[in-house]
Tab-separated table of C-alpha atoms in Angstrom:
chain	number	residue	atom	x	y	z
Q	1	MET	CA	160.313	-4.149	135.143
Q	2	PRO	CA	164.116	-3.671	135.232
Q	3	ARG	CA	164.517	-5.622	132.002
Q	4	PRO	CA	162.645	-3.094	129.753
Q	5	LEU	CA	164.657	-0.247	131.276
Q	6	ARG	CA	167.866	-1.996	130.276
Q	7	LEU	CA	166.575	-2.385	126.723
Q	8	LEU	CA	165.688	1.278	126.406
Q	9	PRO	CA	169.324	2.495	126.046
Q	10	ALA	CA	170.010	-0.287	123.539
Q	11	LEU	CA	166.976	0.755	121.499
Q	12	LEU	CA	167.925	4.446	121.608
Q	13	LEU	CA	171.562	3.907	120.625
Q	14	PRO	CA	170.891	3.633	116.846
Q	15	LEU	CA	168.862	6.854	116.991
Q	16	VAL	CA	171.621	8.673	118.850
Q	17	LEU	CA	174.282	7.430	116.440
Q	18	THR	CA	172.165	8.476	113.457
Q	19	ALA	CA	171.607	11.941	114.923
Q	20	CYS	CA	175.341	12.381	115.570
Q	21	GLY	CA	176.360	11.520	112.007
Q	22	THR	CA	177.864	14.149	109.799
Q	23	GLU	CA	175.322	16.193	107.918
Q	24	PRO	CA	175.835	16.645	104.208
Q	25	SER	CA	177.457	19.947	103.334
Q	26	SER	CA	174.986	22.659	102.398
Q	27	VAL	CA	177.620	24.381	100.267
Q	28	ASP	CA	177.310	23.995	96.498
Q	29	ARG	CA	180.691	22.942	95.090
Q	30	THR	CA	179.900	24.504	91.698
Q	31	GLU	CA	179.289	27.853	93.403
Q	32	LEU	CA	182.574	27.541	95.319
Q	33	GLU	CA	184.443	26.859	92.090
Q	34	ALA	CA	182.823	29.931	90.496
Q	35	ARG	CA	183.792	32.084	93.482
Q	36	ALA	CA	187.392	30.833	93.318
Q	37	GLU	CA	187.461	31.500	89.567
Q	38	ALA	CA	186.173	35.039	90.172
Q	39	LYS	CA	189.224	35.556	92.407
Q	40	GLN	CA	191.366	33.940	89.651
Q	41	SER	CA	192.643	31.301	92.099
Q	42	ALA	CA	192.797	27.569	91.385
Q	43	ILE	CA	190.497	25.993	93.965
Q	44	GLU	CA	193.027	23.259	94.750
Q	45	LEU	CA	195.574	25.908	95.809
Q	46	ILE	CA	193.294	27.598	98.348
Q	47	HIS	CA	194.595	26.898	101.830
Q	48	VAL	CA	193.542	28.113	105.257
Q	49	THR	CA	195.229	28.103	108.636
Q	50	GLU	CA	194.206	28.367	112.255
Q	51	VAL	CA	196.048	30.683	114.611
Q	52	PRO	CA	194.581	31.474	118.034
Q	53	GLY	CA	193.616	35.155	118.150
Q	54	TYR	CA	193.791	35.682	114.377
Q	55	GLU	CA	191.050	35.878	111.745
Q	56	VAL	CA	191.248	36.103	107.985
Q	57	ALA	CA	190.820	39.632	106.621
Q	58	LYS	CA	188.272	39.077	103.822
Q	59	MET	CA	189.495	42.074	101.843
Q	60	SER	CA	192.976	40.501	101.663
Q	61	VAL	CA	191.810	37.359	99.861
Q	62	GLY	CA	193.044	37.235	96.293
Q	63	VAL	CA	195.271	35.786	93.639
Q	64	ILE	CA	199.044	35.595	93.684
Q	65	GLY	CA	201.006	34.676	90.579
Q	66	HIS	CA	199.032	33.112	87.736
Q	67	ASP	CA	196.389	31.218	89.733
Q	68	GLY	CA	197.706	31.025	93.295
Q	69	PHE	CA	196.024	32.180	96.483
Q	70	GLN	CA	196.811	34.671	99.217
Q	71	ALA	CA	195.080	35.775	102.425
Q	72	THR	CA	196.176	37.750	105.458
Q	73	TYR	CA	195.198	36.824	108.999
Q	74	THR	CA	195.051	39.659	111.513
Q	75	SER	CA	194.884	39.864	115.289
Q	76	LYS	CA	192.854	42.397	117.271
Q	77	THR	CA	196.093	44.190	118.125
Q	78	GLY	CA	197.156	44.553	114.485
Q	79	GLU	CA	199.648	41.717	113.962
Q	80	MET	CA	199.418	40.118	110.519
Q	81	ILE	CA	200.340	36.719	109.093
Q	82	THR	CA	200.158	36.296	105.322
Q	83	LEU	CA	199.392	32.887	103.851
Q	84	SER	CA	200.247	32.421	100.178
Q	85	VAL	CA	200.220	29.416	97.880
Q	86	ASP	CA	201.706	29.470	94.398
Q	87	ARG	CA	202.901	26.939	91.883
Q	88	GLY	CA	206.515	25.828	92.095
Q	89	LYS	CA	208.898	23.702	94.149
Q	90	LEU	CA	210.992	24.335	97.216
Q	91	ASP	CA	213.967	22.449	98.574
Q	92	GLY	CA	217.251	23.157	100.280
Q	93	LYS	CA	218.862	24.207	96.995
Q	94	SER	CA	216.125	26.633	95.974
Q	95	CYS	CA	215.622	28.112	99.455
Q	96	SER	CA	218.735	30.167	100.097
Q	97	GLY	CA	219.237	31.082	103.737
Q	98	CYS	CA	216.633	28.530	104.857
Q	99	GLU	CA	216.892	26.135	107.753
Q	100	ARG	CA	214.854	22.960	108.089
Q	101	ASP	CA	212.245	23.047	110.877
Q	102	GLY	CA	210.118	19.895	110.851
Q	103	GLU	CA	208.371	19.595	107.498
Q	104	ASN	CA	208.873	23.294	106.759
Q	105	TRP	CA	211.744	25.560	105.812
Q	106	TYR	CA	212.335	28.717	107.880
Q	107	ARG	CA	214.159	31.903	106.929
Q	108	THR	CA	214.464	35.548	107.915
Q	109	SER	CA	215.151	38.573	105.742
Q	110	ALA	CA	214.976	42.333	106.315
Q	111	GLY	CA	212.557	42.358	109.249
Q	112	THR	CA	210.339	39.523	108.035
Q	113	HIS	CA	210.363	35.817	108.653
Q	114	GLU	CA	208.741	32.975	106.798
Q	115	TYR	CA	207.888	29.301	106.941
Q	116	ALA	CA	207.485	27.485	103.615
Q	117	ARG	CA	206.966	23.966	102.319
Q	118	SER	CA	206.394	22.180	99.027
Q	119	GLU	CA	203.245	20.168	98.417
Q	120	GLY	CA	201.879	18.149	95.516
Q	121	ALA	CA	203.388	15.942	92.861
Q	122	ALA	CA	205.844	17.120	90.226
Q	123	THR	CA	203.078	18.090	87.790
Q	124	ASP	CA	201.084	20.150	90.300
Q	125	ALA	CA	203.766	21.165	92.817
Q	126	HIS	CA	203.070	24.270	94.820
Q	127	VAL	CA	204.662	26.143	97.722
Q	128	VAL	CA	202.769	27.122	100.866
Q	129	ARG	CA	204.268	30.164	102.622
Q	130	LEU	CA	203.394	31.901	105.886
Q	131	SER	CA	205.184	35.176	106.519
Q	132	ALA	CA	205.054	37.976	109.066
Q	133	ASP	CA	206.923	40.942	110.469
Q	134	SER	CA	209.517	39.388	112.779
Q	135	THR	CA	209.208	42.261	115.256
Q	136	ARG	CA	205.427	41.806	115.617
Q	137	VAL	CA	204.841	38.044	115.287
Q	138	ASP	CA	207.085	35.618	117.157
Q	139	ARG	CA	208.524	32.509	115.544
Q	140	GLU	CA	206.407	30.088	117.596
Q	141	THR	CA	203.149	31.746	116.445
Q	142	LEU	CA	204.319	31.676	112.835
Q	143	ARG	CA	205.340	28.016	113.207
Q	144	ARG	CA	201.876	27.100	114.524
Q	145	ALA	CA	200.310	28.899	111.556
Q	146	ALA	CA	202.549	26.980	109.146
Q	147	GLU	CA	201.875	23.634	110.781
Q	148	SER	CA	198.099	24.105	110.680
Q	149	ALA	CA	197.944	25.394	107.079
Q	150	HIS	CA	195.971	22.957	104.937
Q	151	VAL	CA	193.874	22.708	101.772
Q	152	ALA	CA	190.491	24.291	102.476
Q	153	ASP	CA	187.487	21.989	102.616
Q	154	ASP	CA	184.123	23.148	101.238
Q	155	GLU	CA	183.017	24.778	104.504
Q	156	GLU	CA	186.346	26.618	104.797
Q	157	LEU	CA	186.159	27.699	101.152
Q	158	ASP	CA	182.698	29.110	101.810
Q	159	ALA	CA	184.026	31.055	104.791
Q	160	VAL	CA	187.141	32.465	103.094
Q	161	LEU	CA	185.962	33.225	99.546
Q	162	PRO	CA	183.988	36.426	98.942
Q	163	ASP	CA	180.426	35.884	97.721
Q	164	SER	CA	181.215	37.376	94.333
Q	165	ALA	CA	183.743	39.695	92.743
Q	166	GLY	CA	183.172	43.410	93.124
Q	167	THR	CA	180.760	43.350	96.043
Q	168	ASP	CA	181.044	44.644	99.550
Q	169	PRO	CA	180.388	42.372	102.565
Q	170	GLY	CA	176.651	43.176	102.307
Q	171	GLY	CA	176.548	41.778	98.777
Q	172	GLN	CA	175.978	45.131	97.056
Q	173	PRO	CA	178.188	46.531	94.292
Q	174	VAL	CA	180.819	48.929	95.543
Q	175	GLU	CA	179.761	52.511	94.741
Q	176	ARG	CA	182.546	54.583	93.189
Q	177	GLY	CA	182.020	58.288	92.728
Q	178	ASP	CA	184.813	58.759	90.213
Q	179	LEU	CA	183.423	56.559	87.441
Q	180	PRO	CA	181.599	58.337	84.598
Q	181	PRO	CA	178.102	57.119	83.682
Q	182	VAL	CA	179.102	56.815	79.984
Q	183	GLY	CA	182.194	55.831	78.051
Q	184	ASP	CA	184.710	53.106	78.796
Q	185	GLY	CA	184.261	53.282	82.562
Q	186	ALA	CA	187.659	54.821	83.260
Q	187	PRO	CA	187.861	57.175	86.247
Q	188	ASN	CA	187.159	60.796	85.521
Q	189	ASN	CA	190.520	62.570	85.738
Q	190	GLU	CA	189.593	65.816	84.026
Q	191	VAL	CA	191.494	68.872	85.134
Q	192	GLY	CA	189.213	71.276	86.925
Q	193	ALA	CA	189.545	74.967	87.799
Q	194	SER	CA	192.078	74.215	90.531
Q	195	GLY	CA	194.343	71.961	88.587
């Protein structure tokens, strides 16, 4: 009798290992690319970071420069860290007032501070920056944000990119009361009786 009991764990091991395997992503890469294009950001430039106590503000997600990416992470008490990625290079010569801190460059200017680093090869070089108000976000928190910033995987892209351009979080078009029902769609700025 003891012998079959010893075999049971050995027989179950392949089932357990199969069940623990990574499941294929349920996110459609083509849809993610379309969502990035709607935000006018190159999908390869979209980065995310992880900072304890901070979450990305969905309304802040957008383009910077020609096809870069920007998002702001906020805490419950109102502190903000802005992550931006744009094409270009960064080194000691091009980063005036910067000091080296690990793989990043650090600088302060007029109440803000920033960590930045270059990524990519010469043909697709880009700069990853994390900046914040130096009176609200301490250097250690900003450093952690910079060190954990990375290219978003498909699951992270799905979480950070809005479902489609021009919709609210519920997926419905944003209703604007100042747009005329006919014409070129420009806001109605007619002068009324009071103006």
